[in-house]
PDB file of C-alpha atoms in Angstrom:
ATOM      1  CA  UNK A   1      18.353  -4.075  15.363  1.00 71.00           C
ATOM      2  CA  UNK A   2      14.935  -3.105  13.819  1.00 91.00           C
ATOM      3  CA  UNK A   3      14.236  -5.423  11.139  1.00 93.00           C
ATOM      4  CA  UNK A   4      11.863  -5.017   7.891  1.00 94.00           C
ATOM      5  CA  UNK A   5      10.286  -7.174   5.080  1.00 95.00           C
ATOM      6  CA  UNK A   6      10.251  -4.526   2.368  1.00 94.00           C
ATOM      7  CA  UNK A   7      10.431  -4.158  -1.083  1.00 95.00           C
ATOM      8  CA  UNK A   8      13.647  -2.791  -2.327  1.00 95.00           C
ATOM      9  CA  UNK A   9      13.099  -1.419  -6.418  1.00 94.00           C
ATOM     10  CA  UNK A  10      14.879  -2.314  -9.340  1.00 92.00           C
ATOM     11  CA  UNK A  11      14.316  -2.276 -12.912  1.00 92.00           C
ATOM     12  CA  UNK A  12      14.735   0.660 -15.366  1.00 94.00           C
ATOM     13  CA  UNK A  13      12.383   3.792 -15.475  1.00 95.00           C
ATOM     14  CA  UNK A  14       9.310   3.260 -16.149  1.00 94.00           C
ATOM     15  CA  UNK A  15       9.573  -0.845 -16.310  1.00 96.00           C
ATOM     16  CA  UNK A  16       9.362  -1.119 -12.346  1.00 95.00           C
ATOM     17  CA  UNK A  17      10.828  -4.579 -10.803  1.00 95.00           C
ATOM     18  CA  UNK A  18      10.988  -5.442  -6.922  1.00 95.00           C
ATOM     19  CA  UNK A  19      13.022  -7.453  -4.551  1.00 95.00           C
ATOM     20  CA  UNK A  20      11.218  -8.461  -1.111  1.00 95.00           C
ATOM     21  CA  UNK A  21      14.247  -7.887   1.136  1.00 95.00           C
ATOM     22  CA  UNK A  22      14.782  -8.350   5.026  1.00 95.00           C
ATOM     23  CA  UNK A  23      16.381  -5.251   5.602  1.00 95.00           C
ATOM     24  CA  UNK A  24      17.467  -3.107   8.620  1.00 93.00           C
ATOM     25  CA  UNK A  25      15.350  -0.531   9.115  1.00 92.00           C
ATOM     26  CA  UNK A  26      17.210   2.456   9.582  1.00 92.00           C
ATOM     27  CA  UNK A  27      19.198   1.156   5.857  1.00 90.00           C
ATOM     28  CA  UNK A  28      17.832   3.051   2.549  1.00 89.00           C
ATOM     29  CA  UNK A  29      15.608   1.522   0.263  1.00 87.00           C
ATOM     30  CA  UNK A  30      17.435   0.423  -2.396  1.00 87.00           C
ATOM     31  CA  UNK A  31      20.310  -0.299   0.227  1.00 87.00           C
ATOM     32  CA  UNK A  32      21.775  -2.897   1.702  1.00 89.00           C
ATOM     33  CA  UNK A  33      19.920  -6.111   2.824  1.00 92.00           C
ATOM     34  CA  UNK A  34      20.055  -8.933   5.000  1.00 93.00           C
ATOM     35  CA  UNK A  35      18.130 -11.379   2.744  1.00 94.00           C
ATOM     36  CA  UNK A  36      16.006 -11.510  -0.534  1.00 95.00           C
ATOM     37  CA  UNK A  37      12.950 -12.931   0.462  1.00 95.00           C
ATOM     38  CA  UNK A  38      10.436 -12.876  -3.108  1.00 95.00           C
ATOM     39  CA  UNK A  39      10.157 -10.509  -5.917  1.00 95.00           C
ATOM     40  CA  UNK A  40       7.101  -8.730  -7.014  1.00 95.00           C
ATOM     41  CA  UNK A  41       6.768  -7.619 -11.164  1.00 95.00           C
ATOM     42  CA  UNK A  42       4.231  -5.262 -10.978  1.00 94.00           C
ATOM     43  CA  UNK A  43       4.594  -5.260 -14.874  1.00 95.00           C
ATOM     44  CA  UNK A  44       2.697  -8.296 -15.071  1.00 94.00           C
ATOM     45  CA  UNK A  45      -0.833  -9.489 -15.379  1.00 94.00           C
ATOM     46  CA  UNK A  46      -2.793  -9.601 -12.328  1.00 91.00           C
ATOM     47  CA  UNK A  47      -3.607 -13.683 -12.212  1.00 91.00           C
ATOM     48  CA  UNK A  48       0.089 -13.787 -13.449  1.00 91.00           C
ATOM     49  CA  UNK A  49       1.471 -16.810 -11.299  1.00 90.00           C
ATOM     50  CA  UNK A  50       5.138 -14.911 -11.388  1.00 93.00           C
ATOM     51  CA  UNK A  51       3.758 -11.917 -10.617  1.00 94.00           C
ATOM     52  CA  UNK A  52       4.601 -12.230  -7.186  1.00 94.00           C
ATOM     53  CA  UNK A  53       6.901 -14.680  -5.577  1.00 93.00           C
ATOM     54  CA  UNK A  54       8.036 -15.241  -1.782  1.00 93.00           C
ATOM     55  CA  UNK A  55       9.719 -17.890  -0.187  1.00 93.00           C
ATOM     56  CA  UNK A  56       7.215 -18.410   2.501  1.00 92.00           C
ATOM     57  CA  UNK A  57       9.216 -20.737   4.806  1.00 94.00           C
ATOM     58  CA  UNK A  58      12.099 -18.114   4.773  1.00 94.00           C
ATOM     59  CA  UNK A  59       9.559 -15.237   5.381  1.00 94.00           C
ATOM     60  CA  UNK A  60       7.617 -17.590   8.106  1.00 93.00           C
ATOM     61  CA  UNK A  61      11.280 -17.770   9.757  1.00 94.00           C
ATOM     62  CA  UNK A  62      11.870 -14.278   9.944  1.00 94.00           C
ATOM     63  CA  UNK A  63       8.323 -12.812  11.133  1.00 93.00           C
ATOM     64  CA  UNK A  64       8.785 -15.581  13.960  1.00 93.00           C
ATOM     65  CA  UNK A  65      12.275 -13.935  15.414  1.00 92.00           C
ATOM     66  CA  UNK A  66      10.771 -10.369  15.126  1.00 92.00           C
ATOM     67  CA  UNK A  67      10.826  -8.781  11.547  1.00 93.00           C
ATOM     68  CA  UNK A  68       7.755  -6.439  11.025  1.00 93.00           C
ATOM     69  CA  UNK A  69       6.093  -6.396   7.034  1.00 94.00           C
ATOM     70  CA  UNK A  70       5.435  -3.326   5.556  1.00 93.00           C
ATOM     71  CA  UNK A  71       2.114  -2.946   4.535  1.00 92.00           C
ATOM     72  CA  UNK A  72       2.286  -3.704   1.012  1.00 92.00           C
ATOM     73  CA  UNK A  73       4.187  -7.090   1.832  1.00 93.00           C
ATOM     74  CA  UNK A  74       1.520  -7.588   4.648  1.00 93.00           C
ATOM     75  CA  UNK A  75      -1.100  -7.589   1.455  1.00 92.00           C
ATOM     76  CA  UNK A  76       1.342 -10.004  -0.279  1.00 93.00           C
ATOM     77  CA  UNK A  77       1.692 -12.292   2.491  1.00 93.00           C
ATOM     78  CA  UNK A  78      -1.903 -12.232   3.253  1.00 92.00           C
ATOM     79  CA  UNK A  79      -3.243 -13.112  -0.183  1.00 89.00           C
ATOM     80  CA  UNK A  80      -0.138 -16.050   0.516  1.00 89.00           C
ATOM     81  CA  UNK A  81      -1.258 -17.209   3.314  1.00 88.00           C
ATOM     82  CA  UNK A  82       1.556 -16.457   5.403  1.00 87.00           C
ATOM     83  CA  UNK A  83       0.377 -13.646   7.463  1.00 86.00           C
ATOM     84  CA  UNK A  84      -3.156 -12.166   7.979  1.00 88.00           C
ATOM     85  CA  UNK A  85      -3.279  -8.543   7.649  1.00 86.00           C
ATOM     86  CA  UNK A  86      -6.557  -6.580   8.958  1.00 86.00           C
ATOM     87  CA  UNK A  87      -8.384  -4.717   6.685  1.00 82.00           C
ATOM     88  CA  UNK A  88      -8.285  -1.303   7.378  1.00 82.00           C
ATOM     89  CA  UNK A  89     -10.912   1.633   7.776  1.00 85.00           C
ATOM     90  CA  UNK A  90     -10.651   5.245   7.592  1.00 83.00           C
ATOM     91  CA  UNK A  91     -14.051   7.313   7.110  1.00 84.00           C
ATOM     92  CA  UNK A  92     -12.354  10.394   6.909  1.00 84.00           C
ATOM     93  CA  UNK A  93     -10.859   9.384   3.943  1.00 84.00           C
ATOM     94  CA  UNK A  94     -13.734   9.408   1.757  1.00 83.00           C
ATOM     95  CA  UNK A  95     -15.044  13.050   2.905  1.00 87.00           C
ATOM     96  CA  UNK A  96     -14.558  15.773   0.366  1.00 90.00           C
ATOM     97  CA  UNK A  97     -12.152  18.640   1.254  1.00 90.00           C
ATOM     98  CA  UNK A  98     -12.614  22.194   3.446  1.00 91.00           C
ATOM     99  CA  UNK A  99     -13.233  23.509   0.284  1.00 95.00           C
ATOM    100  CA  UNK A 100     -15.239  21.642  -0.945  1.00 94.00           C
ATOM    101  CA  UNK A 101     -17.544  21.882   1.472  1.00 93.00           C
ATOM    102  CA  UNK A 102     -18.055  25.411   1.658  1.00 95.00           C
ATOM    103  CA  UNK A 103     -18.572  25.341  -1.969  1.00 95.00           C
ATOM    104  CA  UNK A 104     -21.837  22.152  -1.807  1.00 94.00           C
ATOM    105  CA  UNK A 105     -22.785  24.728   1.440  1.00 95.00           C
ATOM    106  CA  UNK A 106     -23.131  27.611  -0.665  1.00 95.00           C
ATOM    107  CA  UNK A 107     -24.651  26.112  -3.502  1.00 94.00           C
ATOM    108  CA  UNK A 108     -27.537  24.265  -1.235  1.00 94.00           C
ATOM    109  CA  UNK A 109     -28.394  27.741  -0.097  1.00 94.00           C
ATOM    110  CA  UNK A 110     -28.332  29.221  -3.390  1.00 94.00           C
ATOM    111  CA  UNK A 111     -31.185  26.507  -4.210  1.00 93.00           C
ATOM    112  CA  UNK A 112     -32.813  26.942  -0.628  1.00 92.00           C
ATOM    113  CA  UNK A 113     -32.983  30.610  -1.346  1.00 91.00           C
ATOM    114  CA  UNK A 114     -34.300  29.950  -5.220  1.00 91.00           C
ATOM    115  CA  UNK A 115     -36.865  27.673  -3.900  1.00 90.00           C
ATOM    116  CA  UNK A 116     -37.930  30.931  -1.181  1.00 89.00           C
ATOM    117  CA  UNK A 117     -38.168  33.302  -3.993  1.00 88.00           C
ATOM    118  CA  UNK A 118     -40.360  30.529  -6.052  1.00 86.00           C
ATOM    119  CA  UNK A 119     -42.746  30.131  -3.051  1.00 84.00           C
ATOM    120  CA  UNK A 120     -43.047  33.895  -2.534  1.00 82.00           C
ATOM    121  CA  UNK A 121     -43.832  34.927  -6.324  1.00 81.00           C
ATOM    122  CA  UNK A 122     -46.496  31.795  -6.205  1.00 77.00           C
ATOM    123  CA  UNK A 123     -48.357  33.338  -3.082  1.00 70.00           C
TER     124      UNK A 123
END
């Protein structure tokens, strides 16, 4: 059996709450769980103490006999302490769109044929 630290939601709409669960893998999110491992209140203030919440020893336990974090509970486990989480890198990321670049391509040679006609009427 596949097993998962994940966060499993709660709260009402709009007022988001979250249970870090050991869970099955193949169960749903909001499913059943093994164990409730933290909670995370996104509602709260960033250098809110009770913002997030994991029982580390519990966690420690479970990551030991095979469980595998998601990567949001990676972050939370890394800022812990618990786990160390690599930072990640992808380039592509930040590169605009197809689109996009055939519209910056067709606007630099609408100003490389601009500055053409400006060198031409000067001569």
């Amino acid at each position: 059996m596949a097993l998962k630290i994940r966060l499993a939601r709660g709260g009402s709409k709009k007022r988001p709450y979250y249970h870090v669960v050991l869970a099955d893998a193949r169960s749903p999110r909001d499913g059943r769980f093994l164990e409730n491992l933290g909670s995370w209140n996104p509602m709260l203030a960033k250098d809110d103490e009770k913002r997030v919440q994991l029982n580390a020893e519990r966690i420690k336990h479970w990551i030991e006999n095979g469980a595998q974090p998601t990567d949001r509970v990676l972050r939370f486990l890394d800022e812990a302490g618990v786990a160390k989480r690599e930072t990640k890198n992808n380039p592509i990321k930040a590169k605009p769109g197809k689109r996009a670049q055939e519209r910056a391509a067709e606007k630099a040679q609408k100003v490389a044929d601009a500055a053409a006609a400006a060198a031409d009427a000067a001569e």
